[in-house]
CSV table of C-alpha atoms in Angstrom, one decimal:
chain,number,residue,atom,x,y,z
A,1,MET,CA,-26.3,20.8,-42.1
A,2,MET,CA,-24.4,23.8,-40.7
A,3,LEU,CA,-27.6,25.2,-39.1
A,4,ALA,CA,-28.3,21.8,-37.4
A,5,ALA,CA,-24.7,21.6,-36.1
A,6,SER,CA,-25.0,25.2,-34.7
A,7,VAL,CA,-28.3,24.4,-33.0
A,8,ALA,CA,-26.9,21.2,-31.5
A,9,SER,CA,-23.8,23.1,-30.2
A,10,ALA,CA,-26.0,25.7,-28.6
A,11,ALA,CA,-28.2,23.1,-26.9
A,12,GLY,CA,-25.0,21.3,-25.6
A,13,ALA,CA,-23.7,24.5,-24.1
A,14,ASP,CA,-27.0,25.2,-22.5
A,15,ASP,CA,-27.2,21.8,-20.9
A,16,ARG,CA,-23.6,22.0,-19.7
A,17,ALA,CA,-24.1,25.4,-18.2
A,18,LYS,CA,-27.3,24.4,-16.4
A,19,LYS,CA,-25.6,21.3,-15.0
A,20,LEU,CA,-22.8,23.4,-13.6
A,21,SER,CA,-25.3,25.8,-12.1
A,22,ARG,CA,-27.1,23.0,-10.3
A,23,GLN,CA,-23.9,21.6,-8.9
A,24,ALA,CA,-22.8,25.0,-7.7
A,25,MET,CA,-26.0,25.8,-5.8
A,26,GLU,CA,-27.3,22.4,-4.8
A,27,GLU,CA,-24.0,21.0,-3.7
A,28,ASP,CA,-21.3,23.7,-3.1
A,29,TYR,CA,-23.5,26.6,-2.0
A,30,LEU,CA,-25.5,24.4,0.4
A,31,ALA,CA,-22.3,23.0,1.8
A,32,THR,CA,-21.0,26.6,2.3
A,33,ASN,CA,-18.2,26.0,-0.2
A,34,MET,CA,-18.6,29.4,-1.8
A,35,ASP,CA,-15.3,29.4,-3.7
A,36,ALA,CA,-16.2,26.2,-5.5
A,37,ALA,CA,-19.7,27.5,-6.2
A,38,LEU,CA,-18.3,30.7,-7.6
A,39,ALA,CA,-15.8,28.8,-9.8
A,40,LYS,CA,-18.5,26.6,-11.3
A,41,LEU,CA,-20.8,29.5,-12.1
A,42,GLN,CA,-18.0,31.5,-13.8
A,43,LYS,CA,-17.2,28.4,-15.8
A,44,ALA,CA,-20.8,28.0,-16.8
A,45,ILE,CA,-21.0,31.6,-17.9
A,46,LYS,CA,-17.8,31.2,-19.9
A,47,THR,CA,-19.4,28.1,-21.5
A,48,CYS,CA,-22.3,30.1,-22.7
A,49,GLY,CA,-20.1,32.8,-24.2
A,50,LYS,CA,-22.0,35.6,-26.0
A,51,ASP,CA,-24.7,33.6,-27.8
A,52,LYS,CA,-24.4,29.9,-27.1
A,53,CYS,CA,-27.1,29.8,-24.4
A,54,GLN,CA,-30.7,30.9,-24.1
A,55,SER,CA,-31.5,34.2,-22.4
A,56,ALA,CA,-33.3,32.3,-19.6
A,57,THR,CA,-30.2,30.2,-18.9
A,58,LEU,CA,-28.0,33.3,-18.7
A,59,ALA,CA,-30.4,34.9,-16.4
A,60,GLU,CA,-30.4,31.9,-14.2
A,61,LEU,CA,-26.6,31.8,-14.1
A,62,TYR,CA,-26.2,35.5,-13.2
A,63,GLY,CA,-29.0,35.2,-10.6
A,64,SER,CA,-27.1,32.3,-8.9
A,65,LEU,CA,-23.9,34.3,-9.2
A,66,GLY,CA,-25.5,37.3,-7.5
A,67,THR,CA,-26.9,35.0,-4.7
A,68,VAL,CA,-23.4,33.6,-4.0
A,69,TYR,CA,-21.8,37.1,-4.0
A,70,ALA,CA,-24.6,38.6,-1.7
A,71,ALA,CA,-25.3,35.8,0.8
A,72,GLY,CA,-22.2,33.6,0.6
A,73,LEU,CA,-19.3,36.0,0.1
A,74,ALA,CA,-20.6,39.3,1.4
A,75,LYS,CA,-19.7,41.2,-1.7
A,76,PRO,CA,-22.8,43.4,-2.3
A,77,SER,CA,-21.3,45.4,-5.2
A,78,ASP,CA,-20.4,42.3,-7.1
A,79,ALA,CA,-23.9,40.9,-6.4
A,80,VAL,CA,-25.5,44.1,-7.8
A,81,ASP,CA,-23.4,43.8,-11.0
A,82,ALA,CA,-24.5,40.1,-11.4
A,83,PHE,CA,-28.2,40.9,-10.9
A,84,LYS,CA,-27.9,43.7,-13.5
A,85,LYS,CA,-26.6,41.2,-16.0
A,86,MET,CA,-29.4,38.8,-15.0
A,87,LEU,CA,-32.0,41.6,-15.7
A,88,GLU,CA,-30.3,42.4,-19.0
A,89,ALA,CA,-30.7,38.8,-20.1
A,90,ASP,CA,-34.3,38.6,-18.8
A,91,PRO,CA,-36.0,41.7,-17.4
A,92,SER,CA,-38.6,39.6,-15.7
A,93,ALA,CA,-36.1,37.3,-13.9
A,94,LYS,CA,-36.0,37.1,-10.1
A,95,PRO,CA,-33.5,35.4,-7.7
A,96,ASP,CA,-34.3,31.8,-6.8
A,97,SER,CA,-36.7,31.9,-3.8
A,98,ALA,CA,-35.0,28.8,-2.3
A,99,TYR,CA,-31.9,30.9,-1.7
A,100,LEU,CA,-33.4,34.2,-1.0
A,101,THR,CA,-32.1,36.2,2.0
A,102,GLY,CA,-32.3,39.9,3.0
A,103,ASP,CA,-28.9,40.6,1.5
A,104,VAL,CA,-29.9,38.9,-1.8
A,105,GLN,CA,-33.1,40.9,-1.9
A,106,LYS,CA,-31.3,44.2,-1.2
A,107,ALA,CA,-28.8,43.6,-3.9
A,108,PHE,CA,-31.5,42.6,-6.4
A,109,ASP,CA,-33.6,45.7,-5.6
A,110,GLU,CA,-30.6,47.9,-6.1
A,111,ALA,CA,-29.8,46.3,-9.5
A,112,LYS,CA,-33.5,46.5,-10.5
A,113,ALA,CA,-33.6,50.2,-9.6
A,114,ALA,CA,-30.5,50.8,-11.6
A,115,THR,CA,-31.7,49.0,-14.7
A,116,GLN,CA,-35.2,50.6,-14.7
A,117,PRO,CA,-35.7,53.3,-17.4
A,118,ALA,CA,-35.7,56.9,-16.2
A,119,THR,CA,-39.1,57.5,-17.6
A,120,PRO,CA,-41.4,54.6,-17.1
A,121,THR,CA,-43.5,53.7,-20.1
A,122,GLY,CA,-45.3,50.6,-18.9
A,123,PRO,CA,-47.6,50.0,-15.9
A,124,GLN,CA,-46.1,51.0,-12.6
A,125,ALA,CA,-45.5,48.6,-9.7
A,126,PRO,CA,-48.0,49.3,-6.9
A,127,PRO,CA,-46.6,51.4,-4.1
A,128,VAL,CA,-45.2,49.7,-1.0
A,129,GLU,CA,-47.8,49.8,1.8
A,130,VAL,CA,-47.1,50.5,5.5
A,131,LEU,CA,-47.2,47.8,8.1
A,132,GLU,CA,-49.1,48.6,11.2
A,133,GLU,CA,-46.7,48.5,14.2
A,134,LYS,CA,-46.3,49.9,17.7
A,135,PRO,CA,-42.6,49.7,18.2
A,136,TRP,CA,-40.9,49.5,21.6
A,137,ALA,CA,-38.6,52.4,22.6
A,138,GLU,CA,-36.4,50.4,24.9
A,139,GLN,CA,-35.5,47.0,26.1
A,140,ALA,CA,-33.2,45.6,28.9
A,141,THR,CA,-29.9,43.9,28.0
A,142,TYR,CA,-30.0,40.1,27.6
A,143,HIS,CA,-33.8,40.2,26.7
A,144,SER,CA,-35.1,39.5,23.3
A,145,ILE,CA,-37.1,42.2,21.5
A,146,PRO,CA,-40.7,41.4,20.5
A,147,VAL,CA,-41.8,42.6,17.1
A,148,TYR,CA,-45.4,42.5,15.9
A,149,VAL,CA,-46.9,43.9,12.7
A,150,GLU,CA,-50.2,43.8,10.9
A,151,PRO,CA,-50.5,44.0,7.2
A,152,PRO,CA,-52.7,46.8,5.7
A,153,GLU,CA,-56.1,45.8,4.4
A,154,GLY,CA,-56.0,44.2,0.9
A,155,THR,CA,-52.5,42.8,1.2
A,156,GLU,CA,-51.7,39.1,1.8
A,157,PRO,CA,-48.0,38.7,2.7
A,158,ALA,CA,-46.4,35.3,2.0
A,159,SER,CA,-43.5,36.1,4.3
A,160,VAL,CA,-42.4,38.9,6.7
A,161,THR,CA,-38.8,39.5,7.6
A,162,VAL,CA,-37.1,41.6,10.3
A,163,ARG,CA,-33.6,43.0,9.5
A,164,TYR,CA,-31.7,44.3,12.5
A,165,ARG,CA,-28.4,45.8,13.4
A,166,MET,CA,-26.9,45.3,16.9
A,167,PRO,CA,-25.4,48.2,18.9
A,168,GLY,CA,-21.9,48.8,17.7
A,169,SER,CA,-22.3,46.7,14.5
A,170,GLU,CA,-22.5,47.8,10.9
A,171,ASP,CA,-23.8,44.4,9.6
A,172,TRP,CA,-27.5,43.7,9.1
A,173,ARG,CA,-28.9,40.3,10.2
A,174,GLU,CA,-32.4,39.0,9.8
A,175,VAL,CA,-35.1,36.8,11.3
A,176,LYS,CA,-38.5,35.7,10.0
A,177,LEU,CA,-41.7,36.5,11.7
A,178,SER,CA,-44.4,33.9,12.1
A,179,LYS,CA,-48.2,34.2,11.5
A,180,MET,CA,-49.8,35.3,14.7
A,181,GLY,CA,-53.5,36.2,14.8
A,182,ASP,CA,-54.2,39.0,12.4
A,183,GLY,CA,-50.5,39.8,11.9
A,184,PHE,CA,-47.0,38.4,12.1
A,185,GLY,CA,-44.8,38.3,15.3
A,186,GLY,CA,-41.5,37.1,16.6
A,187,TYR,CA,-38.4,38.1,18.5
A,188,ILE,CA,-35.0,39.8,17.7
A,189,PRO,CA,-32.8,37.3,19.6
A,190,CYS,CA,-30.9,37.9,22.9
A,191,THR,CA,-27.6,37.9,21.0
A,192,ALA,CA,-28.5,41.3,19.7
A,193,THR,CA,-29.0,42.8,23.1
A,194,GLU,CA,-25.9,41.9,25.0
A,195,LYS,CA,-24.4,45.4,24.8
A,196,PRO,CA,-26.2,48.7,25.7
A,197,GLY,CA,-26.8,51.1,22.8
A,198,LYS,CA,-29.1,51.7,19.9
A,199,LEU,CA,-30.5,48.7,18.0
A,200,ALA,CA,-31.9,49.5,14.6
A,201,TYR,CA,-34.4,47.4,12.7
A,202,PHE,CA,-37.0,47.4,9.9
A,203,VAL,CA,-39.7,45.0,8.8
A,204,THR,CA,-40.5,44.0,5.2
A,205,ALA,CA,-43.5,42.0,3.9
A,206,PHE,CA,-43.2,40.0,0.6
A,207,ASP,CA,-45.8,38.5,-1.7
A,208,VAL,CA,-45.6,35.1,-3.3
A,209,ASN,CA,-43.5,36.6,-6.1
A,210,LEU,CA,-41.0,37.9,-3.5
A,211,ASP,CA,-42.0,41.5,-4.3
A,212,ARG,CA,-42.1,43.9,-1.4
A,213,ILE,CA,-45.7,44.9,-0.7
A,214,ALA,CA,-45.4,46.5,2.7
A,215,SER,CA,-42.8,47.7,5.2
A,216,ALA,CA,-42.3,49.3,8.6
A,217,GLY,CA,-39.2,51.4,8.6
A,218,SER,CA,-36.4,51.0,6.2
A,219,ALA,CA,-32.6,50.7,6.1
A,220,ALA,CA,-32.4,54.4,5.7
A,221,GLU,CA,-34.9,55.2,8.4
A,222,PRO,CA,-35.1,52.2,10.7
A,223,ARG,CA,-36.9,51.7,14.0
A,224,VAL,CA,-34.6,52.3,17.0
A,225,VAL,CA,-34.7,50.5,20.3
A,226,GLU,CA,-32.6,51.8,23.2
A,227,ILE,CA,-30.8,48.8,24.9
A,228,LYS,CA,-30.3,49.6,28.6
A,229,ALA,CA,-29.0,47.7,31.6
A,230,SER,CA,-32.5,48.0,33.0
A,231,ILE,CA,-35.8,49.6,32.1
A,232,SER,CA,-38.8,50.7,34.1
A,233,GLY,CA,-42.5,50.7,33.1
A,234,ARG,CA,-44.2,48.2,30.9
A,235,GLN,CA,-42.0,45.4,29.7
A,236,PRO,CA,-42.0,44.7,25.9
A,237,SER,CA,-44.1,41.7,24.8
A,238,LEU,CA,-46.1,40.3,21.9
A,239,PRO,CA,-49.9,40.7,22.0
A,240,GLY,CA,-51.5,38.4,24.5
A,241,LYS,CA,-48.0,37.0,25.6
A,242,VAL,CA,-46.0,37.5,28.7
A,243,PRO,CA,-42.7,39.5,28.4
A,244,PRO,CA,-39.7,37.4,27.4
A,245,SER,CA,-37.6,36.1,30.3
A,246,ALA,CA,-33.9,37.2,30.6
A,247,CYS,CA,-31.4,35.1,28.7
A,248,PRO,CA,-28.4,33.4,30.4
A,249,ARG,CA,-25.6,35.9,30.9
A,250,PRO,CA,-21.9,35.0,30.5
A,251,GLN,CA,-20.6,33.7,33.8
A,252,GLU,CA,-18.2,36.1,35.5
A,253,ARG,CA,-15.0,34.3,36.3
A,254,LEU,CA,-12.1,34.9,38.7
A,255,SER,CA,-8.8,35.7,37.2
A,256,CYS,CA,-5.9,33.4,37.9
A,257,GLU,CA,-2.4,32.3,37.0
A,258,THR,CA,-2.3,28.7,38.4
A,259,ASN,CA,-4.9,26.2,39.7
A,260,ASP,CA,-4.0,27.3,43.3
A,261,ASP,CA,-5.6,30.7,42.6
A,262,CYS,CA,-9.0,29.1,42.0
A,263,PRO,CA,-11.5,28.0,44.7
A,264,GLY,CA,-12.9,24.6,45.2
A,265,SER,CA,-12.7,22.2,42.2
A,266,GLN,CA,-12.1,25.0,39.7
A,267,GLU,CA,-9.1,25.0,37.4
A,268,CYS,CA,-7.2,27.9,35.8
A,269,VAL,CA,-7.7,28.0,32.1
A,270,ASN,CA,-6.6,30.9,29.9
A,271,LEU,CA,-6.1,33.0,33.1
A,272,SER,CA,-9.7,32.4,34.3
A,273,CYS,CA,-11.2,30.0,36.8
A,274,VAL,CA,-13.6,27.5,35.4
A,275,ASP,CA,-15.3,24.3,36.7
A,276,SER,CA,-13.2,21.3,36.3
A,277,ALA,CA,-16.1,19.3,34.8
A,278,THR,CA,-16.1,21.6,31.8
A,279,VAL,CA,-12.3,21.4,31.2
A,280,SER,CA,-11.1,19.1,28.5
A,281,HIS,CA,-8.0,17.1,29.4
A,282,PRO,CA,-6.7,15.7,26.1
A,283,GLU,CA,-3.9,13.7,27.7
A,284,LYS,CA,-6.2,12.1,30.2
A,285,GLU,CA,-8.7,11.3,27.5
A,286,ALA,CA,-6.0,9.8,25.3
A,287,GLU,CA,-4.7,7.8,28.2
A,288,ALA,CA,-8.3,6.4,28.8
A,289,LYS,CA,-8.5,5.4,25.1
A,290,ARG,CA,-5.0,4.0,24.9
A,291,LYS,CA,-5.1,0.2,25.8
A,292,ARG,CA,-1.9,-0.8,27.4
A,293,ASN,CA,-2.3,-4.6,27.6
A,294,TRP,CA,-2.6,-6.5,24.3
A,295,PHE,CA,-3.3,-10.2,23.9
A,296,SER,CA,-2.9,-11.9,20.6
A,297,LEU,CA,-3.4,-15.2,18.7
A,298,SER,CA,-1.3,-15.8,15.5
A,299,PHE,CA,-0.3,-18.4,13.0
A,300,SER,CA,3.1,-18.6,11.3
A,301,PRO,CA,4.7,-21.0,8.8
A,302,ASP,CA,8.5,-21.4,8.7
A,303,LEU,CA,10.2,-20.8,5.3
A,304,THR,CA,13.7,-22.1,5.8
A,305,VAL,CA,16.7,-21.7,3.6
A,306,VAL,CA,18.0,-25.2,2.7
A,307,SER,CA,21.7,-25.6,2.0
A,308,SER,CA,23.0,-27.3,-1.2
A,309,THR,CA,24.8,-30.6,-0.7
A,310,SER,CA,26.0,-33.6,-2.7
A,311,ASP,CA,25.5,-36.0,0.2
A,312,ALA,CA,22.2,-35.7,2.0
A,313,CYS,CA,21.4,-39.2,3.3
A,314,SER,CA,24.6,-41.2,4.0
A,315,ALA,CA,25.3,-42.1,7.6
A,316,GLU,CA,28.1,-39.5,7.7
A,317,ALA,CA,25.7,-36.8,6.4
A,318,GLN,CA,23.1,-37.6,9.1
A,319,LYS,CA,25.6,-38.0,11.9
A,320,ASP,CA,25.3,-34.5,13.4
A,321,GLY,CA,21.5,-34.6,13.2
A,322,LYS,CA,21.2,-31.4,11.0
A,323,LEU,CA,20.0,-33.6,8.1
A,324,SER,CA,17.7,-36.6,8.6
A,325,CYS,CA,16.3,-38.9,5.8
A,326,PHE,CA,13.0,-40.9,6.0
A,327,PHE,CA,10.9,-43.2,3.9
A,328,ALA,CA,7.3,-42.3,3.4
A,329,GLY,CA,5.5,-42.9,6.7
A,330,GLY,CA,8.4,-41.6,8.9
A,331,VAL,CA,10.6,-44.7,8.8
A,332,PRO,CA,14.3,-43.6,9.1
A,333,TYR,CA,16.6,-44.4,6.1
A,334,THR,CA,19.8,-46.1,7.3
A,335,GLY,CA,21.1,-47.5,4.0
A,336,THR,CA,24.2,-46.7,2.0
A,337,PRO,CA,23.7,-44.4,-1.0
A,338,VAL,CA,25.5,-45.2,-4.2
A,339,PRO,CA,26.9,-42.2,-6.2
A,340,SER,CA,24.8,-41.9,-9.3
A,341,GLY,CA,24.2,-38.6,-11.1
A,342,THR,CA,22.1,-36.3,-8.9
A,343,SER,CA,21.2,-39.1,-6.5
A,344,ASN,CA,21.6,-38.3,-2.7
A,345,SER,CA,22.0,-34.5,-3.4
A,346,LEU,CA,20.0,-31.4,-2.4
A,347,ASN,CA,19.6,-28.2,-4.4
A,348,GLY,CA,19.7,-25.1,-2.3
A,349,GLY,CA,16.4,-23.1,-1.9
A,350,MET,CA,13.5,-22.5,0.3
A,351,GLY,CA,11.9,-25.3,2.2
A,352,VAL,CA,8.5,-25.3,3.9
A,353,GLY,CA,8.0,-27.4,7.0
A,354,THR,CA,7.3,-26.3,10.5
A,355,MET,CA,4.1,-24.4,11.3
A,356,ARG,CA,3.4,-22.5,14.6
A,357,VAL,CA,0.3,-21.4,16.5
A,358,MET,CA,1.2,-18.8,19.2
A,359,ALA,CA,-0.5,-16.8,21.9
A,360,GLY,CA,1.0,-13.4,22.8
A,361,TYR,CA,1.1,-10.6,25.3
A,362,ASP,CA,2.5,-7.1,24.8
A,363,ARG,CA,2.7,-4.2,27.3
A,364,VAL,CA,2.6,-0.7,25.8
A,365,LEU,CA,5.5,1.4,27.1
A,366,GLY,CA,4.9,5.2,26.7
A,367,THR,CA,3.0,5.7,23.5
A,368,ARG,CA,5.0,4.0,20.7
A,369,MET,CA,6.8,1.0,22.2
A,370,THR,CA,5.8,-2.5,23.4
A,371,LEU,CA,7.6,-5.2,25.3
A,372,GLY,CA,6.1,-8.7,25.1
A,373,THR,CA,6.3,-12.4,24.7
A,374,ARG,CA,5.0,-15.2,22.5
A,375,VAL,CA,4.4,-18.8,23.5
A,376,GLY,CA,3.0,-21.6,21.4
A,377,PHE,CA,3.0,-25.0,19.7
A,378,ALA,CA,5.0,-25.9,16.6
A,379,PHE,CA,4.0,-28.9,14.4
A,380,LEU,CA,5.0,-30.7,11.1
A,381,GLY,CA,8.6,-31.2,12.4
A,382,ARG,CA,10.7,-34.2,11.6
A,383,PRO,CA,9.7,-37.8,12.8
A,384,GLU,CA,11.5,-39.4,15.7
A,385,LYS,CA,14.9,-40.9,15.0
A,386,ASP,CA,17.4,-42.6,17.4
A,387,GLY,CA,15.3,-41.4,20.3
A,388,LYS,CA,15.5,-37.8,19.3
A,389,THR,CA,12.3,-35.9,18.6
A,390,PHE,CA,11.3,-32.6,17.2
A,391,LEU,CA,11.0,-29.8,19.8
A,392,PRO,CA,7.4,-28.6,19.5
A,393,ILE,CA,7.7,-25.6,21.9
A,394,HIS,CA,7.9,-22.0,20.8
A,395,ALA,CA,8.8,-19.3,23.3
A,396,GLU,CA,10.2,-15.8,22.5
A,397,ALA,CA,10.6,-12.3,23.9
A,398,ARG,CA,10.2,-9.3,21.7
A,399,PHE,CA,10.4,-5.5,21.6
A,400,ALA,CA,8.5,-3.3,19.0
A,401,PHE,CA,8.6,0.3,18.0
A,402,TYR,CA,5.6,1.9,16.3
A,403,PHE,CA,6.0,4.7,13.7
A,404,ASN,CA,2.7,6.6,14.5
A,405,LYS,CA,2.9,9.2,17.2
A,406,ASP,CA,0.3,7.7,19.5
A,407,PRO,CA,-1.0,4.6,17.6
A,408,PHE,CA,-2.9,2.9,20.5
A,409,LYS,CA,-5.5,5.5,21.1
A,410,GLU,CA,-7.0,5.6,17.6
A,411,LYS,CA,-8.2,3.1,15.0
A,412,GLY,CA,-6.5,2.7,11.6
A,413,VAL,CA,-3.1,1.6,10.3
A,414,ARG,CA,-0.2,1.0,12.8
A,415,PRO,CA,3.1,0.2,11.1
A,416,TYR,CA,6.0,-1.0,13.3
A,417,ILE,CA,9.4,-2.8,13.5
A,418,PHE,CA,10.4,-5.4,16.1
A,419,ALA,CA,13.3,-7.5,17.4
A,420,ASN,CA,12.8,-10.9,19.0
A,421,GLY,CA,14.7,-13.9,20.3
A,422,GLY,CA,13.9,-17.2,21.9
A,423,VAL,CA,13.6,-21.0,21.5
A,424,GLY,CA,11.9,-22.8,18.7
A,425,GLU,CA,13.2,-25.5,16.4
A,426,ALA,CA,12.6,-25.1,12.6
A,427,ASN,CA,12.6,-28.1,10.2
A,428,ALA,CA,12.5,-27.7,6.5
A,429,ARG,CA,11.3,-30.7,4.4
A,430,VAL,CA,12.6,-31.4,0.9
A,431,SER,CA,12.9,-34.5,-1.3
A,432,THR,CA,15.7,-36.4,-2.9
A,433,THR,CA,16.2,-39.6,-4.8
A,434,VAL,CA,18.7,-42.2,-3.4
A,435,VAL,CA,20.2,-45.1,-5.3
A,436,ASP,CA,20.9,-47.7,-2.5
A,437,ASP,CA,23.3,-50.6,-2.4
A,438,ASP,CA,21.4,-53.4,-0.5
A,439,GLY,CA,24.4,-55.8,-0.7
A,440,SER,CA,22.8,-58.1,-3.3
A,441,GLY,CA,24.4,-56.4,-6.2
A,442,ASP,CA,21.2,-54.9,-7.5
A,443,ASP,CA,20.9,-51.2,-6.8
A,444,LYS,CA,17.5,-49.9,-5.8
A,445,GLN,CA,16.2,-46.4,-6.1
A,446,TYR,CA,14.2,-44.7,-3.4
A,447,LYS,CA,12.5,-41.3,-3.0
A,448,LEU,CA,13.2,-40.0,0.5
A,449,ASP,CA,12.0,-37.0,2.6
A,450,VAL,CA,14.9,-35.0,3.9
A,451,TYR,CA,14.5,-32.8,7.0
A,452,GLN,CA,17.0,-30.0,7.7
A,453,LYS,CA,17.0,-29.1,11.3
A,454,ALA,CA,17.7,-25.5,12.5
A,455,GLY,CA,17.9,-24.2,16.0
A,456,PRO,CA,16.6,-24.6,18.6
A,457,ALA,CA,17.6,-21.1,19.6
A,458,PHE,CA,17.0,-18.0,17.4
A,459,GLY,CA,17.3,-14.2,17.2
A,460,GLY,CA,15.8,-12.0,14.6
A,461,ALA,CA,13.9,-8.8,13.5
A,462,GLY,CA,11.0,-7.9,11.3
A,463,VAL,CA,8.3,-5.5,10.2
A,464,GLY,CA,4.7,-5.6,11.1
A,465,LEU,CA,1.4,-3.8,10.4
A,466,GLN,CA,-1.7,-3.6,12.6
A,467,TYR,CA,-5.0,-2.5,11.1
A,468,ALA,CA,-7.1,-1.4,14.1
A,469,VAL,CA,-10.8,-1.7,13.4
A,470,SER,CA,-11.3,0.0,16.7
A,471,PRO,CA,-8.8,1.4,19.3
A,472,GLU,CA,-8.9,-2.0,21.1
A,473,ALA,CA,-9.0,-4.5,18.3
A,474,ALA,CA,-6.6,-5.1,15.4
A,475,MET,CA,-5.7,-7.5,12.6
A,476,VAL,CA,-1.9,-8.2,12.5
A,477,VAL,CA,0.4,-9.0,9.6
A,478,GLU,CA,4.2,-9.5,10.2
A,479,VAL,CA,7.2,-10.7,8.3
A,480,ALA,CA,10.2,-11.7,10.4
A,481,GLY,CA,13.7,-12.9,9.6
A,482,ARG,CA,15.3,-15.4,12.1
A,483,ALA,CA,18.9,-16.6,12.4
A,484,MET,CA,18.7,-20.2,13.9
A,485,PHE,CA,21.5,-21.6,16.0
A,486,PRO,CA,23.5,-23.6,17.0
A,487,ALA,CA,22.3,-25.5,13.9
A,488,PHE,CA,22.4,-22.5,11.6
A,489,ALA,CA,19.8,-21.7,9.0
A,490,PRO,CA,18.1,-18.5,7.9
A,491,VAL,CA,14.3,-18.6,8.3
A,492,VAL,CA,11.6,-16.2,7.0
A,493,ALA,CA,8.5,-16.3,9.1
A,494,PRO,CA,5.3,-14.6,7.8
A,495,THR,CA,2.6,-14.2,10.5
A,496,LEU,CA,-1.1,-13.5,10.4
A,497,GLY,CA,-3.0,-12.8,13.7
A,498,PHE,CA,-5.5,-10.9,15.8
A,499,ALA,CA,-4.8,-8.6,18.8
A,500,TYR,CA,-7.1,-7.2,21.4
A,501,GLY,CA,-6.2,-4.6,24.0
A,502,ILE,CA,-7.6,-4.0,27.5
């Protein structure tokens, strides 16, 4: 039982370590997130401990770690140490060919040389052959350098790489040569020849196992090409090809302090004159994106606070028109209520009645403020009574302030606050039961609709939120509080709408 548990634990550690290694290389390393890749590999190695993973797994982990140090973090000494541990775990291990670069190969070779026994006892690796090459002694600035090599007889390179060091630089870079006739050819790019001086390079051929099988020069004894402003004589070229053309040179620019110092349509940028067409103007671009005229459609129900009263439907209660009582079908109630329990009374609360459909226009002022108007139609108000009808018109002016710095040039969430005022009657409908004296001595009970009128003028404020699916189109949600007068009542008005800017 203990043996089985130990085996299962080892297998689990092995699987966890391999999974972390794959995530580090296939996700983080390829995304150039080297710190994350390093952290996952170190965690994987810690998971393995001293004896929880197979030797092949440890070799894979340390090989990936060496690759990250060499190619990703430019830490060659740490890469060599990692490759040494890889070879200790598995002397036949090699770096993953999918991530192989010249820096990785160099660190691996150094680690391999350091871990080889002083006196070889097994079969020796074949000597590195010499690639046939006729190097060029000089090249003009802003011209690529042709490189062509032919492998010696009996060798079949799988890949050939040129490592070069630009004048004045200590870092090696590399390019791969392509198959060309009997050999391999390519170019050291123009970016390496922008400055005069000595350019160093060497060429290495690898077999399918990524072992070096031939070279031309080395890091210790590289080929040297003198980069000059101009050269005479034969121009460097690949076999059977024309010499490479000159690469574009950086444009010389006039110095300046203001736009007045620059000729024609040029502008002064960073103390140099440049073409206006190449200059970015963030403010002008933002202004072009920012839509200043916004049109909207919206729907809003009125949630009106209804006052409590013990007399809702008597002639006296309906005298000022704030309260109006109707039978079903909109027939006015003109009877005389008889006091009876809760009859003819209203309990305070929220009443729903009037609904509004509105069209709006807002003009953007600056970047964060708008001034606008809403006009529309209100419905579900009280029925006609005594020649007086519900006012179905809604008209308001409003001012809004947006919290985002420049909300109208980008899509996304746009929170804001606003203040408004205008004309629009609000009617809340509630119900009550009335016991009526019809004069016959028999009281009758009726259920009546009671309308509380508020307005027709109002003033208020609220909060809103636009969700812009694009810089010019947005969904709108608002909640406003209104104080209605001269017939006073507080009203809460939620709104849902759509806005479009031009």
